CSV table of C-alpha atoms in Angstrom, one decimal:
chain,number,residue,atom,x,y,z
A,1,MET,CA,-7.3,-67.2,-13.8
A,2,ALA,CA,-4.7,-65.9,-11.5
A,3,GLY,CA,-6.0,-67.8,-8.5
A,4,ASP,CA,-5.3,-71.1,-10.3
A,5,GLY,CA,-1.6,-70.8,-9.8
A,6,ASP,CA,-0.5,-70.1,-13.5
A,7,PRO,CA,3.1,-69.1,-13.2
A,8,GLN,CA,3.1,-67.0,-16.5
A,9,GLU,CA,0.1,-65.1,-15.3
A,10,ALA,CA,1.7,-64.4,-12.0
A,11,GLU,CA,4.9,-63.2,-13.7
A,12,ALA,CA,2.8,-60.9,-15.9
A,13,ILE,CA,1.0,-59.4,-12.8
A,14,MET,CA,4.3,-58.9,-11.1
A,15,ALA,CA,5.8,-57.3,-14.2
A,16,GLY,CA,2.7,-55.0,-14.3
A,17,ASN,CA,3.2,-54.0,-10.7
A,18,LYS,CA,6.9,-53.5,-11.3
A,19,ARG,CA,6.1,-51.3,-14.3
A,20,SER,CA,3.6,-49.2,-12.3
A,21,SER,CA,6.1,-48.8,-9.4
A,22,ASP,CA,8.8,-47.9,-12.0
A,23,ALA,CA,6.5,-45.3,-13.4
A,24,GLU,CA,5.8,-43.9,-10.0
A,25,ILE,CA,9.4,-43.7,-9.1
A,26,GLU,CA,10.1,-42.1,-12.5
A,27,THR,CA,7.4,-39.4,-11.9
A,28,GLU,CA,8.7,-38.8,-8.4
A,29,THR,CA,12.2,-38.3,-9.6
A,30,ARG,CA,11.0,-35.9,-12.3
A,31,LYS,CA,9.1,-33.9,-9.7
A,32,LYS,CA,12.2,-33.7,-7.5
A,33,MET,CA,14.3,-32.6,-10.5
A,34,LYS,CA,11.8,-29.9,-11.4
A,35,GLU,CA,11.8,-28.7,-7.8
A,36,GLU,CA,15.6,-28.6,-7.8
A,37,VAL,CA,15.7,-26.7,-11.0
A,38,THR,CA,13.1,-24.2,-10.0
A,39,ALA,CA,14.7,-23.7,-6.6
A,40,ALA,CA,18.0,-22.9,-8.3
A,41,SER,CA,16.4,-20.4,-10.7
A,42,PRO,CA,16.4,-16.7,-9.8
A,43,THR,CA,12.7,-16.4,-10.5
A,44,ALA,CA,11.9,-18.8,-7.7
A,45,ASP,CA,13.8,-16.6,-5.2
A,46,LYS,CA,11.7,-13.6,-6.4
A,47,LYS,CA,8.5,-15.6,-5.9
A,48,LYS,CA,9.5,-16.6,-2.4
A,49,LYS,CA,10.6,-13.1,-1.4
A,50,LYS,CA,7.5,-11.5,-2.9
A,51,LYS,CA,6.0,-9.1,-0.4
A,52,ILE,CA,2.2,-9.2,0.0
A,53,LEU,CA,1.0,-5.6,-0.1
A,54,PRO,CA,-2.3,-4.3,1.2
A,55,LYS,CA,-4.8,-3.5,-1.5
A,56,CYS,CA,-5.4,0.2,-2.0
A,57,GLU,CA,-9.2,0.7,-2.0
A,58,GLY,CA,-10.7,3.4,-4.2
A,59,GLY,CA,-10.5,6.7,-2.4
A,60,GLU,CA,-8.0,5.6,0.2
A,61,ILE,CA,-5.2,7.5,-1.5
A,62,LEU,CA,-7.4,10.5,-1.8
A,63,LYS,CA,-8.3,10.3,1.9
A,64,LYS,CA,-4.6,10.2,2.9
A,65,LYS,CA,-3.8,13.0,0.4
A,66,LYS,CA,-6.5,15.2,1.9
A,67,LEU,CA,-5.3,14.5,5.4
A,68,ALA,CA,-1.7,15.2,4.5
A,69,LEU,CA,-2.5,18.5,2.7
A,70,ASP,CA,-4.9,19.6,5.4
A,71,SER,CA,-2.3,18.9,8.1
A,72,MET,CA,-0.1,21.5,6.5
A,73,SER,CA,-2.6,24.1,7.7
A,74,LEU,CA,-1.3,23.4,11.2
A,75,TRP,CA,1.7,25.6,10.5
A,76,LYS,CA,-0.6,28.6,10.8
A,77,PHE,CA,-1.4,27.6,14.4
A,78,LYS,CA,2.1,26.6,15.4
A,79,ASP,CA,2.1,28.9,18.5
A,80,MET,CA,-1.3,27.8,19.7
A,81,PRO,CA,-1.3,25.2,22.5
A,82,GLY,CA,-3.3,22.1,21.6
A,83,ALA,CA,-3.3,22.9,17.9
A,84,ILE,CA,-3.2,19.2,16.9
A,85,ASP,CA,-6.2,18.3,19.1
A,86,LEU,CA,-8.2,21.3,17.7
A,87,TRP,CA,-7.3,20.3,14.2
A,88,ILE,CA,-8.5,16.7,14.8
A,89,GLU,CA,-11.8,18.0,16.3
A,90,SER,CA,-12.4,20.4,13.4
A,91,ARG,CA,-11.8,17.5,10.9
A,92,ALA,CA,-14.3,15.3,12.8
A,93,ARG,CA,-16.9,18.2,12.8
A,94,ALA,CA,-16.3,18.8,9.1
A,95,GLU,CA,-16.8,15.2,8.2
A,96,ALA,CA,-20.0,15.0,10.3
A,97,ALA,CA,-21.3,18.2,8.5
A,98,ILE,CA,-20.5,16.6,5.1
A,99,ALA,CA,-22.3,13.4,6.1
A,100,ALA,CA,-25.3,15.2,7.4
A,101,GLY,CA,-25.5,17.8,4.6
A,102,LYS,CA,-26.6,17.6,1.0
A,103,LYS,CA,-24.6,14.9,-0.9
A,104,LYS,CA,-22.9,16.2,-4.0
A,105,ARG,CA,-22.1,13.9,-6.8
A,106,LYS,CA,-18.4,13.4,-6.8
A,107,LYS,CA,-16.2,11.9,-9.5
A,108,LEU,CA,-12.8,10.4,-8.8
A,109,PHE,CA,-10.1,11.1,-11.3
A,110,LYS,CA,-6.8,9.1,-11.3
A,111,THR,CA,-3.7,10.6,-12.7
A,112,ARG,CA,-0.4,8.8,-13.1
A,113,VAL,CA,2.4,9.9,-10.8
A,114,PRO,CA,5.8,10.2,-12.6
A,115,ASN,CA,8.0,7.2,-11.8
A,116,GLY,CA,10.9,9.6,-10.9
A,117,ARG,CA,8.8,11.2,-8.3
A,118,VAL,CA,7.9,7.9,-6.6
A,119,GLU,CA,11.5,6.7,-6.8
A,120,PHE,CA,12.5,10.0,-5.1
A,121,MET,CA,9.9,9.4,-2.4
A,122,MET,CA,11.4,5.9,-1.9
A,123,LYS,CA,14.9,7.3,-1.4
A,124,HIS,CA,14.0,10.5,0.5
A,125,ARG,CA,11.3,10.2,3.1
A,126,PHE,CA,9.3,13.4,3.8
A,127,SER,CA,10.8,15.1,6.9
A,128,SER,CA,10.5,18.7,7.9
A,129,THR,CA,12.8,18.4,10.9
A,130,GLU,CA,15.8,16.4,12.1
A,131,PRO,CA,14.8,13.6,14.5
A,132,LEU,CA,15.6,14.4,18.1
A,133,SER,CA,15.9,12.0,21.0
A,134,ASP,CA,13.8,12.5,24.1
A,135,GLU,CA,16.8,13.9,26.0
A,136,GLU,CA,17.6,16.5,23.3
A,137,LEU,CA,13.9,17.5,23.1
A,138,ALA,CA,13.7,17.9,26.9
A,139,ASN,CA,16.5,20.5,26.7
A,140,CYS,CA,14.5,22.6,24.2
A,141,SER,CA,12.0,25.3,25.0
A,142,ALA,CA,8.3,24.5,25.3
A,143,SER,CA,7.4,26.4,22.2
A,144,TYR,CA,10.0,24.4,20.2
A,145,ARG,CA,8.7,21.1,21.6
A,146,GLN,CA,5.2,22.1,20.4
A,147,LEU,CA,6.5,23.1,17.0
A,148,TYR,CA,8.5,19.8,16.9
A,149,GLY,CA,5.3,17.8,17.7
A,150,ILE,CA,3.4,19.6,14.9
A,151,ALA,CA,6.2,18.9,12.5
A,152,LYS,CA,6.3,15.2,13.4
A,153,PHE,CA,2.5,15.0,13.1
A,154,ILE,CA,2.6,16.5,9.6
A,155,ASP,CA,5.5,14.2,8.6
A,156,ARG,CA,3.5,11.1,9.7
A,157,LYS,CA,0.5,12.2,7.5
A,158,MET,CA,2.7,13.0,4.5
A,159,ASN,CA,4.6,9.7,4.9
A,160,ASP,CA,1.3,7.7,5.1
A,161,TYR,CA,0.2,9.2,1.9
A,162,GLU,CA,3.6,8.7,0.1
A,163,GLN,CA,3.7,5.1,1.4
A,164,LEU,CA,0.5,4.3,-0.4
A,165,LEU,CA,1.9,5.6,-3.6
A,166,ILE,CA,5.1,3.7,-3.1
A,167,ASP,CA,3.2,0.5,-2.4
A,168,GLN,CA,1.2,1.0,-5.5
A,169,TYR,CA,4.3,1.6,-7.5
A,170,VAL,CA,6.0,-1.6,-6.2
A,171,LYS,CA,2.9,-3.7,-6.8
A,172,GLN,CA,1.9,-2.4,-10.2
A,173,GLY,CA,5.0,-0.7,-11.6
A,174,TYR,CA,3.3,2.7,-11.6
A,175,ALA,CA,1.4,4.8,-9.1
A,176,GLU,CA,-1.8,6.7,-9.6
A,177,GLU,CA,-2.9,9.8,-7.6
A,178,GLU,CA,-6.5,10.4,-7.0
A,179,THR,CA,-8.3,13.8,-7.3
A,180,GLU,CA,-11.9,14.5,-6.7
A,181,ALA,CA,-14.3,16.8,-8.6
A,182,THR,CA,-17.8,17.6,-7.4
A,183,ASP,CA,-20.7,18.0,-9.8
A,184,ASP,CA,-22.1,21.2,-8.3
A,185,ASP,CA,-24.4,23.6,-10.2
A,186,ASP,CA,-23.3,26.6,-8.1
A,187,ASP,CA,-19.7,26.1,-9.1
A,188,ASP,CA,-20.7,26.0,-12.8
A,189,GLU,CA,-22.6,29.3,-12.5
A,190,SER,CA,-19.7,31.0,-10.7
A,191,LEU,CA,-17.4,29.9,-13.4
A,192,LEU,CA,-19.6,31.3,-16.1
A,193,GLU,CA,-19.9,34.6,-14.2
A,194,GLN,CA,-16.1,34.9,-14.2
A,195,TYR,CA,-16.0,35.0,-18.0
């Protein structure tokens, strides 16, 4: 028994404690060495600098694409005061009419965007006008200021859409564009009538 004062048993217990503490020290030094090695490796830097990107939900790219392409129709109304406000109101009415109306079955198709196109988007942001300061814009005519506002609005919509594609490309190594097809009987009949 250890409590009886046997010196050999006491030495064995001390040696066992020493061994366990040596083992603990050894594992700690190994952990530190691994941390130093991983910290020095280039992959650790990539892991630390990895950017957390927002997830693109299904249909989000399609929604941004529709907004961007629909905003191009503002060029038709470039001389009309309040064109952007009217466009936003008409979009809201159209969405309300779609929600209230008969629901068509829609199918979402994804097509891969060429990597070169996405890389071009990354290097050259969509811009239809040169950026002007507030002072420069104040010196321009009212019609030009309105045109400039429409151009910047369209640029924002296009850049939002392109940014989703760029984020997807950075995250996955490729980007997919979404298109929508409705399953409508009337469309099928009109196609048959054409032939």
